[in-house]
Amino acid sequence: MNKNQDQELDYRMDSVSENVSENASENASEKVSENVSDARLSQIFGEALGDEPSKEETLAAWEAFEKKHISSEEEHLQKAENELSEKKIEDEIGRENGNEIEREIEGESSSRKVSKARILTWITASVAVAASLFLFIFRSSQEISQPTEFSMELFSEVTSPKQVEQTLSDGYCVVSTPAATTTLVTLSDGTKVMLNANSTLEYPASFDDAEVREVRLKGEAHFEVTKNPHRPFVVKAGEMQTQVLGTIFDVKAYRKDAPKVTLMQGKVKVSNADTEVEMRPGQTATLQADKIVVSKASSSASDWLEGDFDMDQVTLAEAMSDIGAWYNKTVVFQSQANMDKLIHFRFSRRASLQEIITALNEMGMAKVRIEKGKIMVL
């Protein structure tokens, strides 16, 4: 061969080598693409898409993905390099047979050059896409609040009038108290009634012509009844009524609350349409499913008289119901488990609602916040 033929042969041999390199590189790229497919990414990050894992679990999954797949790409790259090296050796041997090389050259078509750098670029881009998908999933799982299936509303906000006193058509007087306020009412027979917040008492202007001293209550009140053996004193609250001759007791009958009577001193008879129960001091009678259930009174039953929230081993549901009643805010629980937790809590009723919520959150039992005018317990 002359010099021009040698140059042409060298050029064609380089083309053969480049074409072989391209084929080997494309095969390696296809393998990498298969390994970093959408299906595989879904498998790796499926937990993040579903059950909202913790941060630690998600990071661990990412580290496992990175370790496994980066090493996998390196293996495929090494394999491609080995194939290229083997082909170069074959090409060197083939140089000795120019005719065979020329035939090989004539059968090859031109193709684009794929270098090792391009393979590395493709791998880097694949990993970057996977990382972006991971970050999007992780951030979305943190920012999107999942709807809760459980929602229980306890105390419901009532239209609370300013403190008023009026007379109804049947001759009864009416006294109502707004939120975060207590009111002392003295009846015509000397009986003293302390009304709790968001409560209403209806009572006659005089008991002189009545055989029974009867009053009606919505909310909560503490009674210190003047003794009169000839005229029993009766408190009607919801579906339950309490009859006494002279004693000290507390009646609680807020809307959505089961009517409850707690006896501090003396004796009372508590009844509904079907049952009558006589109580002793230190007992609480509660109307449950048309039955009157008697239990030991809580030490915090009359804490509101002292101007405090004093809750000793009561359920969080009961505590939040009292707080909602005092501040006239609807209380909504979004976890059944939180409702049954026991709490020991003491705080002044003169504090603001936000101060109470801050104190509850610092206890760490549940997350409490104000949302659209309601107290939400999460």
mmCIF file of C-alpha atoms in Angstrom:
data_model
loop_
_atom_site.group_PDB
_atom_site.id
_atom_site.type_symbol
_atom_site.label_atom_id
_atom_site.label_comp_id
_atom_site.label_asym_id
_atom_site.label_seq_id
_atom_site.Cartn_x
_atom_site.Cartn_y
_atom_site.Cartn_z
ATOM 1 C CA MET A 1 0.000 0.000 0.000
ATOM 2 C CA ASN A 2 1.110 3.594 -0.635
ATOM 3 C CA LYS A 3 0.989 6.399 1.916
ATOM 4 C CA ASN A 4 -2.529 7.605 0.963
ATOM 5 C CA GLN A 5 -3.918 4.095 1.223
ATOM 6 C CA ASP A 6 -2.308 3.713 4.664
ATOM 7 C CA GLN A 7 -3.970 6.935 5.896
ATOM 8 C CA GLU A 8 -7.350 5.854 4.545
ATOM 9 C CA LEU A 9 -6.985 2.441 6.165
ATOM 10 C CA ASP A 10 -6.067 4.041 9.520
ATOM 11 C CA TYR A 11 -9.125 6.309 9.297
ATOM 12 C CA ARG A 12 -11.455 3.399 8.554
ATOM 13 C CA MET A 13 -9.930 1.313 11.345
ATOM 14 C CA ASP A 14 -10.606 4.176 13.793
ATOM 15 C CA SER A 15 -14.203 4.284 12.563
ATOM 16 C CA VAL A 16 -14.601 0.568 13.220
ATOM 17 C CA SER A 17 -13.180 1.000 16.724
ATOM 18 C CA GLU A 18 -15.504 3.946 17.427
ATOM 19 C CA ASN A 19 -18.520 2.012 16.156
ATOM 20 C CA VAL A 20 -17.683 -0.945 18.357
ATOM 21 C CA SER A 21 -17.217 1.449 21.291
ATOM 22 C CA GLU A 22 -20.612 2.978 20.571
ATOM 23 C CA ASN A 23 -22.371 -0.384 20.506
ATOM 24 C CA ALA A 24 -20.808 -1.453 23.779
ATOM 25 C CA SER A 25 -21.598 1.897 25.396
ATOM 26 C CA GLU A 26 -25.215 1.850 24.196
ATOM 27 C CA ASN A 27 -25.629 -1.633 25.654
ATOM 28 C CA ALA A 28 -24.287 -0.393 28.978
ATOM 29 C CA SER A 29 -26.589 2.644 28.842
ATOM 30 C CA GLU A 30 -29.620 0.440 28.184
ATOM 31 C CA LYS A 31 -28.742 -1.676 31.228
ATOM 32 C CA VAL A 32 -28.372 1.440 33.383
ATOM 33 C CA SER A 33 -31.715 2.754 32.091
ATOM 34 C CA GLU A 34 -33.418 -0.513 32.925
ATOM 35 C CA ASN A 35 -32.019 -0.457 36.461
ATOM 36 C CA VAL A 36 -33.145 3.134 37.124
ATOM 37 C CA SER A 37 -36.674 2.751 35.723
ATOM 38 C CA ASP A 38 -39.871 4.348 37.041
ATOM 39 C CA ALA A 39 -41.032 0.997 38.385
ATOM 40 C CA ARG A 40 -37.835 0.599 40.383
ATOM 41 C CA LEU A 41 -38.090 4.140 41.760
ATOM 42 C CA SER A 42 -41.672 3.412 42.832
ATOM 43 C CA GLN A 43 -40.451 0.298 44.609
ATOM 44 C CA ILE A 44 -37.693 2.206 46.421
ATOM 45 C CA PHE A 45 -39.845 5.201 47.372
ATOM 46 C CA GLY A 46 -43.254 3.506 47.564
ATOM 47 C CA GLU A 47 -43.340 3.894 51.316
ATOM 48 C CA ALA A 48 -42.941 7.661 51.034
ATOM 49 C CA LEU A 49 -45.820 7.806 48.550
ATOM 50 C CA GLY A 50 -48.119 5.826 50.811
ATOM 51 C CA ASP A 51 -47.950 5.826 54.559
ATOM 52 C CA GLU A 52 -45.933 8.980 55.124
ATOM 53 C CA PRO A 53 -42.797 7.488 56.805
ATOM 54 C CA SER A 54 -40.739 9.254 59.360
ATOM 55 C CA LYS A 55 -37.813 11.418 58.305
ATOM 56 C CA GLU A 56 -35.315 8.809 59.561
ATOM 57 C CA GLU A 57 -36.987 5.987 57.588
ATOM 58 C CA THR A 58 -37.068 8.049 54.399
ATOM 59 C CA LEU A 59 -33.388 9.059 54.665
ATOM 60 C CA ALA A 60 -32.438 5.420 55.299
ATOM 61 C CA ALA A 61 -34.325 4.366 52.152
ATOM 62 C CA TRP A 62 -32.521 7.028 50.116
ATOM 63 C CA GLU A 63 -29.090 5.949 51.420
ATOM 64 C CA ALA A 64 -29.867 2.327 50.502
ATOM 65 C CA PHE A 65 -30.953 3.425 47.013
ATOM 66 C CA GLU A 66 -27.838 5.538 46.513
ATOM 67 C CA LYS A 67 -25.445 2.812 47.696
ATOM 68 C CA LYS A 68 -26.996 0.077 45.602
ATOM 69 C CA HIS A 69 -27.575 1.941 42.351
ATOM 70 C CA ILE A 70 -24.426 4.043 42.201
ATOM 71 C CA SER A 71 -22.363 0.867 42.681
ATOM 72 C CA SER A 72 -24.509 -0.815 40.012
ATOM 73 C CA GLU A 73 -23.776 1.972 37.511
ATOM 74 C CA GLU A 74 -20.041 1.651 38.263
ATOM 75 C CA GLU A 75 -20.184 -2.103 37.567
ATOM 76 C CA HIS A 76 -21.890 -1.557 34.201
ATOM 77 C CA LEU A 77 -19.407 1.167 33.298
ATOM 78 C CA GLN A 78 -16.455 -1.116 34.156
ATOM 79 C CA LYS A 79 -17.988 -3.868 32.025
ATOM 80 C CA ALA A 80 -18.319 -1.455 29.092
ATOM 81 C CA GLU A 81 -14.684 -0.395 29.482
ATOM 82 C CA ASN A 82 -13.557 -4.049 29.472
ATOM 83 C CA GLU A 83 -15.507 -4.695 26.278
ATOM 84 C CA LEU A 84 -13.864 -1.678 24.653
ATOM 85 C CA SER A 85 -10.391 -2.867 25.710
ATOM 86 C CA GLU A 86 -11.000 -6.349 24.310
ATOM 87 C CA LYS A 87 -12.176 -4.904 21.026
ATOM 88 C CA LYS A 88 -9.111 -2.679 20.745
ATOM 89 C CA ILE A 89 -6.882 -5.762 21.126
ATOM 90 C CA GLU A 90 -8.806 -7.497 18.366
ATOM 91 C CA ASP A 91 -8.422 -4.427 16.161
ATOM 92 C CA GLU A 92 -4.651 -4.386 16.678
ATOM 93 C CA ILE A 93 -4.461 -8.021 15.607
ATOM 94 C CA GLY A 94 -6.690 -7.274 12.635
ATOM 95 C CA ARG A 95 -4.324 -4.577 11.353
ATOM 96 C CA GLU A 96 -2.111 -7.366 10.020
ATOM 97 C CA ASN A 97 -4.835 -8.379 7.646
ATOM 98 C CA GLY A 98 -5.738 -5.248 5.674
ATOM 99 C CA ASN A 99 -8.193 -6.942 3.323
ATOM 100 C CA GLU A 100 -10.279 -8.323 6.191
ATOM 101 C CA ILE A 101 -10.363 -4.894 7.791
ATOM 102 C CA GLU A 102 -11.476 -3.259 4.505
ATOM 103 C CA ARG A 103 -14.386 -5.698 4.156
ATOM 104 C CA GLU A 104 -15.349 -4.986 7.732
ATOM 105 C CA ILE A 105 -15.189 -1.245 7.041
ATOM 106 C CA GLU A 106 -17.443 -1.510 3.970
ATOM 107 C CA GLY A 107 -20.170 -3.224 6.008
ATOM 108 C CA GLU A 108 -20.285 -0.574 8.739
ATOM 109 C CA SER A 109 -22.486 2.553 8.710
ATOM 110 C CA SER A 110 -21.479 5.878 10.257
ATOM 111 C CA SER A 111 -22.630 6.464 13.825
ATOM 112 C CA ARG A 112 -22.334 9.089 16.554
ATOM 113 C CA LYS A 113 -19.572 8.859 19.110
ATOM 114 C CA VAL A 114 -20.481 7.851 22.683
ATOM 115 C CA SER A 115 -17.627 8.357 25.090
ATOM 116 C CA LYS A 116 -16.999 7.315 28.653
ATOM 117 C CA ALA A 117 -17.640 10.910 29.693
ATOM 118 C CA ARG A 118 -21.107 10.750 28.130
ATOM 119 C CA ILE A 119 -21.947 7.560 30.036
ATOM 120 C CA LEU A 120 -20.905 9.249 33.261
ATOM 121 C CA THR A 121 -23.027 12.296 32.346
ATOM 122 C CA TRP A 122 -26.063 10.069 31.746
ATOM 123 C CA ILE A 123 -25.583 8.296 35.079
ATOM 124 C CA THR A 124 -25.215 11.614 36.888
ATOM 125 C CA ALA A 125 -28.408 12.919 35.265
ATOM 126 C CA SER A 126 -30.312 9.763 36.249
ATOM 127 C CA VAL A 127 -29.201 10.083 39.847
ATOM 128 C CA ALA A 128 -30.130 13.785 39.834
ATOM 129 C CA VAL A 129 -33.633 12.973 38.562
ATOM 130 C CA ALA A 130 -34.024 10.307 41.252
ATOM 131 C CA ALA A 131 -32.833 12.751 43.902
ATOM 132 C CA SER A 132 -35.303 15.397 42.703
ATOM 133 C CA LEU A 133 -38.137 12.868 42.836
ATOM 134 C CA PHE A 134 -37.084 11.861 46.354
ATOM 135 C CA LEU A 135 -37.000 15.471 47.586
ATOM 136 C CA PHE A 136 -40.417 16.190 46.052
ATOM 137 C CA ILE A 137 -41.953 13.120 47.679
ATOM 138 C CA PHE A 138 -40.320 13.847 51.031
ATOM 139 C CA ARG A 139 -41.389 17.492 51.126
ATOM 140 C CA SER A 140 -44.892 16.688 49.915
ATOM 141 C CA SER A 141 -45.331 14.069 52.634
ATOM 142 C CA GLN A 142 -44.452 16.719 55.207
ATOM 143 C CA GLU A 143 -46.505 19.598 53.785
ATOM 144 C CA ILE A 144 -49.758 17.861 52.816
ATOM 145 C CA SER A 145 -51.941 17.329 55.868
ATOM 146 C CA GLN A 146 -53.753 14.021 55.715
ATOM 147 C CA PRO A 147 -57.493 14.061 56.486
ATOM 148 C CA THR A 148 -58.428 12.475 59.781
ATOM 149 C CA GLU A 149 -61.183 9.892 59.940
ATOM 150 C CA PHE A 150 -62.050 10.533 63.590
ATOM 151 C CA SER A 151 -63.732 13.738 64.755
ATOM 152 C CA MET A 152 -65.631 14.119 68.030
ATOM 153 C CA GLU A 153 -67.241 17.406 69.059
ATOM 154 C CA LEU A 154 -67.635 17.914 72.795
ATOM 155 C CA PHE A 155 -68.778 21.243 74.207
ATOM 156 C CA SER A 156 -70.520 23.322 71.538
ATOM 157 C CA GLU A 157 -70.347 27.088 71.545
ATOM 158 C CA VAL A 158 -73.649 28.656 72.562
ATOM 159 C CA THR A 159 -75.095 32.078 71.888
ATOM 160 C CA SER A 160 -74.034 33.584 75.162
ATOM 161 C CA PRO A 161 -75.911 36.769 76.098
ATOM 162 C CA LYS A 162 -74.548 39.420 78.358
ATOM 163 C CA GLN A 163 -75.558 39.029 81.966
ATOM 164 C CA VAL A 164 -79.290 39.730 81.938
ATOM 165 C CA GLU A 165 -82.260 39.422 84.223
ATOM 166 C CA GLN A 166 -85.762 39.272 82.811
ATOM 167 C CA THR A 167 -89.183 37.873 83.615
ATOM 168 C CA LEU A 168 -90.884 35.215 81.491
ATOM 169 C CA SER A 169 -94.587 34.966 80.816
ATOM 170 C CA ASP A 170 -94.976 32.214 83.448
ATOM 171 C CA GLY A 171 -93.591 34.526 86.132
ATOM 172 C CA TYR A 172 -90.098 33.025 86.176
ATOM 173 C CA CYS A 173 -87.036 35.254 86.293
ATOM 174 C CA VAL A 174 -84.023 34.502 84.086
ATOM 175 C CA VAL A 175 -80.353 35.138 84.812
ATOM 176 C CA SER A 176 -77.646 34.272 82.257
ATOM 177 C CA THR A 177 -73.871 34.522 82.427
ATOM 178 C CA PRO A 178 -71.447 35.058 79.510
ATOM 179 C CA ALA A 179 -68.124 33.303 78.925
ATOM 180 C CA ALA A 180 -65.429 33.350 81.625
ATOM 181 C CA THR A 181 -67.831 34.781 84.201
ATOM 182 C CA THR A 182 -69.596 33.537 87.329
ATOM 183 C CA THR A 183 -72.691 35.084 88.871
ATOM 184 C CA LEU A 184 -74.123 34.783 92.372
ATOM 185 C CA VAL A 185 -77.921 34.747 92.583
ATOM 186 C CA THR A 186 -79.830 34.868 95.877
ATOM 187 C CA LEU A 187 -83.379 33.510 95.673
ATOM 188 C CA SER A 188 -86.347 34.791 97.670
ATOM 189 C CA ASP A 189 -86.022 31.995 100.283
ATOM 190 C CA GLY A 190 -82.345 32.798 100.911
ATOM 191 C CA THR A 191 -80.974 29.988 98.754
ATOM 192 C CA LYS A 192 -77.699 30.976 97.099
ATOM 193 C CA VAL A 193 -76.909 29.900 93.554
ATOM 194 C CA MET A 194 -73.516 30.439 91.940
ATOM 195 C CA LEU A 195 -73.853 30.264 88.154
ATOM 196 C CA ASN A 196 -70.874 29.090 86.122
ATOM 197 C CA ALA A 197 -69.982 30.549 82.704
ATOM 198 C CA ASN A 198 -72.459 30.189 79.827
ATOM 199 C CA SER A 199 -75.240 29.123 82.178
ATOM 200 C CA THR A 200 -78.873 30.149 82.609
ATOM 201 C CA LEU A 201 -81.060 29.913 85.705
ATOM 202 C CA GLU A 202 -84.840 30.286 85.644
ATOM 203 C CA TYR A 203 -86.564 30.743 89.029
ATOM 204 C CA PRO A 204 -89.791 32.244 90.436
ATOM 205 C CA ALA A 205 -89.686 35.730 91.903
ATOM 206 C CA SER A 206 -91.264 34.296 95.067
ATOM 207 C CA PHE A 207 -91.837 30.834 96.572
ATOM 208 C CA ASP A 208 -94.612 31.993 98.906
ATOM 209 C CA ASP A 209 -97.464 30.322 97.061
ATOM 210 C CA ALA A 210 -95.576 27.257 95.870
ATOM 211 C CA GLU A 211 -95.648 23.804 97.419
ATOM 212 C CA VAL A 212 -92.326 23.027 95.735
ATOM 213 C CA ARG A 213 -89.442 25.438 95.194
ATOM 214 C CA GLU A 214 -88.611 24.647 91.608
ATOM 215 C CA VAL A 215 -85.872 26.160 89.420
ATOM 216 C CA ARG A 216 -84.627 25.301 85.906
ATOM 217 C CA LEU A 217 -80.969 25.173 84.917
ATOM 218 C CA LYS A 218 -79.001 25.126 81.679
ATOM 219 C CA GLY A 219 -75.254 24.904 82.210
ATOM 220 C CA GLU A 220 -73.699 24.545 85.659
ATOM 221 C CA ALA A 221 -74.523 25.941 89.091
ATOM 222 C CA HIS A 222 -73.619 25.417 92.726
ATOM 223 C CA PHE A 223 -76.548 25.444 95.172
ATOM 224 C CA GLU A 224 -76.628 26.159 98.896
ATOM 225 C CA VAL A 225 -80.283 25.535 99.676
ATOM 226 C CA THR A 226 -82.064 27.061 102.649
ATOM 227 C CA LYS A 227 -83.777 24.347 104.689
ATOM 228 C CA ASN A 228 -87.568 24.137 104.572
ATOM 229 C CA PRO A 229 -89.001 20.693 105.397
ATOM 230 C CA HIS A 230 -92.440 21.734 104.110
ATOM 231 C CA ARG A 231 -91.276 22.906 100.719
ATOM 232 C CA PRO A 232 -88.790 20.666 98.893
ATOM 233 C CA PHE A 233 -86.316 22.363 96.568
ATOM 234 C CA VAL A 234 -86.204 20.916 93.026
ATOM 235 C CA VAL A 235 -83.687 21.604 90.256
ATOM 236 C CA LYS A 236 -84.673 20.536 86.739
ATOM 237 C CA ALA A 237 -81.733 20.115 84.358
ATOM 238 C CA GLY A 238 -82.333 18.394 81.045
ATOM 239 C CA GLU A 239 -83.882 14.962 81.559
ATOM 240 C CA MET A 240 -82.906 14.788 85.231
ATOM 241 C CA GLN A 241 -84.207 16.509 88.352
ATOM 242 C CA THR A 242 -82.772 16.829 91.852
ATOM 243 C CA GLN A 243 -84.935 17.158 94.988
ATOM 244 C CA VAL A 244 -83.611 18.359 98.353
ATOM 245 C CA LEU A 245 -84.822 19.721 101.669
ATOM 246 C CA GLY A 246 -81.653 21.603 102.568
ATOM 247 C CA THR A 247 -78.171 20.809 101.349
ATOM 248 C CA ILE A 248 -75.140 21.802 99.237
ATOM 249 C CA PHE A 249 -74.672 20.325 95.776
ATOM 250 C CA ASP A 250 -73.558 21.036 92.231
ATOM 251 C CA VAL A 251 -75.614 20.474 89.074
ATOM 252 C CA LYS A 252 -74.008 20.386 85.644
ATOM 253 C CA ALA A 253 -76.105 20.161 82.489
ATOM 254 C CA TYR A 254 -74.422 21.861 79.562
ATOM 255 C CA ARG A 255 -75.660 21.120 76.079
ATOM 256 C CA LYS A 256 -74.119 17.837 74.755
ATOM 257 C CA ASP A 257 -73.064 16.950 78.322
ATOM 258 C CA ALA A 258 -74.836 14.221 80.275
ATOM 259 C CA PRO A 259 -76.639 15.861 83.245
ATOM 260 C CA LYS A 260 -74.611 15.392 86.428
ATOM 261 C CA VAL A 261 -75.226 16.064 90.138
ATOM 262 C CA THR A 262 -72.451 16.126 92.751
ATOM 263 C CA LEU A 263 -73.426 16.164 96.429
ATOM 264 C CA MET A 264 -71.203 17.949 98.948
ATOM 265 C CA GLN A 265 -73.429 18.000 102.015
ATOM 266 C CA GLY A 266 -76.806 16.619 103.104
ATOM 267 C CA LYS A 267 -79.017 14.298 101.056
ATOM 268 C CA VAL A 268 -80.664 14.560 97.676
ATOM 269 C CA LYS A 269 -82.901 12.455 95.483
ATOM 270 C CA VAL A 270 -82.037 12.373 91.810
ATOM 271 C CA SER A 271 -84.586 11.081 89.317
ATOM 272 C CA ASN A 272 -85.644 10.875 85.705
ATOM 273 C CA ALA A 273 -88.731 9.377 84.080
ATOM 274 C CA ASP A 274 -87.769 5.800 85.058
ATOM 275 C CA THR A 275 -85.362 5.893 88.008
ATOM 276 C CA GLU A 276 -84.939 7.533 91.407
ATOM 277 C CA VAL A 277 -81.654 7.430 93.340
ATOM 278 C CA GLU A 278 -80.814 8.789 96.781
ATOM 279 C CA MET A 279 -77.302 10.203 97.023
ATOM 280 C CA ARG A 280 -74.787 10.647 99.819
ATOM 281 C CA PRO A 281 -72.091 13.319 100.178
ATOM 282 C CA GLY A 282 -69.050 12.677 97.981
ATOM 283 C CA GLN A 283 -71.081 11.003 95.233
ATOM 284 C CA THR A 284 -71.860 12.011 91.674
ATOM 285 C CA ALA A 285 -74.973 10.911 89.787
ATOM 286 C CA THR A 286 -74.827 10.970 85.990
ATOM 287 C CA LEU A 287 -77.601 10.285 83.496
ATOM 288 C CA GLN A 288 -76.324 7.731 80.994
ATOM 289 C CA ALA A 289 -78.578 6.154 78.375
ATOM 290 C CA ASP A 290 -81.722 6.887 80.419
ATOM 291 C CA LYS A 291 -80.149 5.364 83.533
ATOM 292 C CA ILE A 292 -78.789 7.193 86.566
ATOM 293 C CA VAL A 293 -75.282 5.990 87.417
ATOM 294 C CA VAL A 294 -73.785 6.853 90.828
ATOM 295 C CA SER A 295 -70.003 7.083 91.264
ATOM 296 C CA LYS A 296 -67.393 8.628 93.532
ATOM 297 C CA ALA A 297 -67.221 12.385 93.099
ATOM 298 C CA SER A 298 -64.115 13.953 91.594
ATOM 299 C CA SER A 299 -62.137 16.211 93.889
ATOM 300 C CA SER A 300 -62.297 18.870 91.173
ATOM 301 C CA ALA A 301 -66.092 18.885 90.852
ATOM 302 C CA SER A 302 -66.435 22.341 92.420
ATOM 303 C CA ASP A 303 -62.989 23.769 91.661
ATOM 304 C CA TRP A 304 -64.578 26.488 89.543
ATOM 305 C CA LEU A 305 -65.933 28.071 92.731
ATOM 306 C CA GLU A 306 -62.341 28.889 93.711
ATOM 307 C CA GLY A 307 -61.533 30.444 90.337
ATOM 308 C CA ASP A 308 -59.279 27.630 89.124
ATOM 309 C CA PHE A 309 -59.139 24.730 86.716
ATOM 310 C CA ASP A 310 -58.131 21.967 89.125
ATOM 311 C CA MET A 311 -58.209 18.651 87.296
ATOM 312 C CA ASP A 312 -56.766 15.653 89.083
ATOM 313 C CA GLN A 313 -56.563 12.456 87.018
ATOM 314 C CA VAL A 314 -59.539 13.303 84.825
ATOM 315 C CA THR A 315 -59.753 12.411 81.140
ATOM 316 C CA LEU A 316 -58.517 14.931 78.623
ATOM 317 C CA ALA A 317 -62.015 14.909 77.113
ATOM 318 C CA GLU A 318 -63.560 15.992 80.422
ATOM 319 C CA ALA A 319 -60.891 18.637 80.972
ATOM 320 C CA MET A 320 -61.311 20.119 77.492
ATOM 321 C CA SER A 321 -65.092 20.108 77.880
ATOM 322 C CA ASP A 322 -64.745 22.235 81.037
ATOM 323 C CA ILE A 323 -62.317 24.586 79.305
ATOM 324 C CA GLY A 324 -64.635 24.924 76.314
ATOM 325 C CA ALA A 325 -67.592 25.650 78.598
ATOM 326 C CA TRP A 326 -65.671 28.349 80.477
ATOM 327 C CA TYR A 327 -64.453 30.174 77.366
ATOM 328 C CA ASN A 328 -67.563 29.338 75.307
ATOM 329 C CA LYS A 329 -65.626 27.555 72.566
ATOM 330 C CA THR A 330 -66.581 24.424 70.664
ATOM 331 C CA VAL A 331 -64.102 21.601 71.366
ATOM 332 C CA VAL A 332 -63.316 19.028 68.665
ATOM 333 C CA PHE A 333 -61.155 15.923 69.203
ATOM 334 C CA GLN A 334 -59.547 14.250 66.198
ATOM 335 C CA SER A 335 -58.157 11.265 68.096
ATOM 336 C CA GLN A 336 -60.118 8.802 70.218
ATOM 337 C CA ALA A 337 -56.929 7.823 72.048
ATOM 338 C CA ASN A 338 -56.353 11.415 73.177
ATOM 339 C CA MET A 339 -59.847 11.645 74.660
ATOM 340 C CA ASP A 340 -59.134 8.865 77.140
ATOM 341 C CA LYS A 341 -55.751 10.131 78.369
ATOM 342 C CA LEU A 342 -55.648 11.091 82.053
ATOM 343 C CA ILE A 343 -54.481 14.574 82.952
ATOM 344 C CA HIS A 344 -53.448 16.463 86.081
ATOM 345 C CA PHE A 345 -53.841 20.158 85.389
ATOM 346 C CA ARG A 346 -54.196 23.256 87.556
ATOM 347 C CA PHE A 347 -54.498 26.761 86.149
ATOM 348 C CA SER A 348 -56.244 30.003 87.007
ATOM 349 C CA ARG A 349 -59.542 30.683 85.264
ATOM 350 C CA ARG A 350 -58.465 34.300 85.013
ATOM 351 C CA ALA A 351 -55.873 33.308 82.404
ATOM 352 C CA SER A 352 -56.544 33.869 78.716
ATOM 353 C CA LEU A 353 -57.523 30.957 76.498
ATOM 354 C CA GLN A 354 -54.204 31.212 74.653
ATOM 355 C CA GLU A 355 -52.303 30.896 77.938
ATOM 356 C CA ILE A 356 -54.283 27.739 78.739
ATOM 357 C CA ILE A 357 -53.553 26.264 75.293
ATOM 358 C CA THR A 358 -49.842 27.049 75.632
ATOM 359 C CA ALA A 359 -49.737 25.272 79.010
ATOM 360 C CA LEU A 360 -51.527 22.210 77.589
ATOM 361 C CA ASN A 361 -49.142 22.001 74.630
ATOM 362 C CA GLU A 362 -46.137 22.170 76.952
ATOM 363 C CA MET A 363 -47.453 19.046 78.701
ATOM 364 C CA GLY A 364 -47.034 17.152 75.413
ATOM 365 C CA MET A 365 -50.161 14.988 75.738
ATOM 366 C CA ALA A 366 -51.744 16.321 72.545
ATOM 367 C CA LYS A 367 -51.528 19.233 70.150
ATOM 368 C CA VAL A 368 -54.106 21.901 70.957
ATOM 369 C CA ARG A 369 -54.818 24.931 68.791
ATOM 370 C CA ILE A 370 -57.519 27.409 67.814
ATOM 371 C CA GLU A 371 -58.838 26.839 64.301
ATOM 372 C CA LYS A 372 -61.759 28.818 62.865
ATOM 373 C CA GLY A 373 -62.925 29.754 66.348
ATOM 374 C CA LYS A 374 -62.872 26.152 67.633
ATOM 375 C CA ILE A 375 -60.508 24.411 70.039
ATOM 376 C CA MET A 376 -58.952 21.557 68.044
ATOM 377 C CA VAL A 377 -57.300 18.669 69.912
ATOM 378 C CA LEU A 378 -55.074 16.691 67.521
#
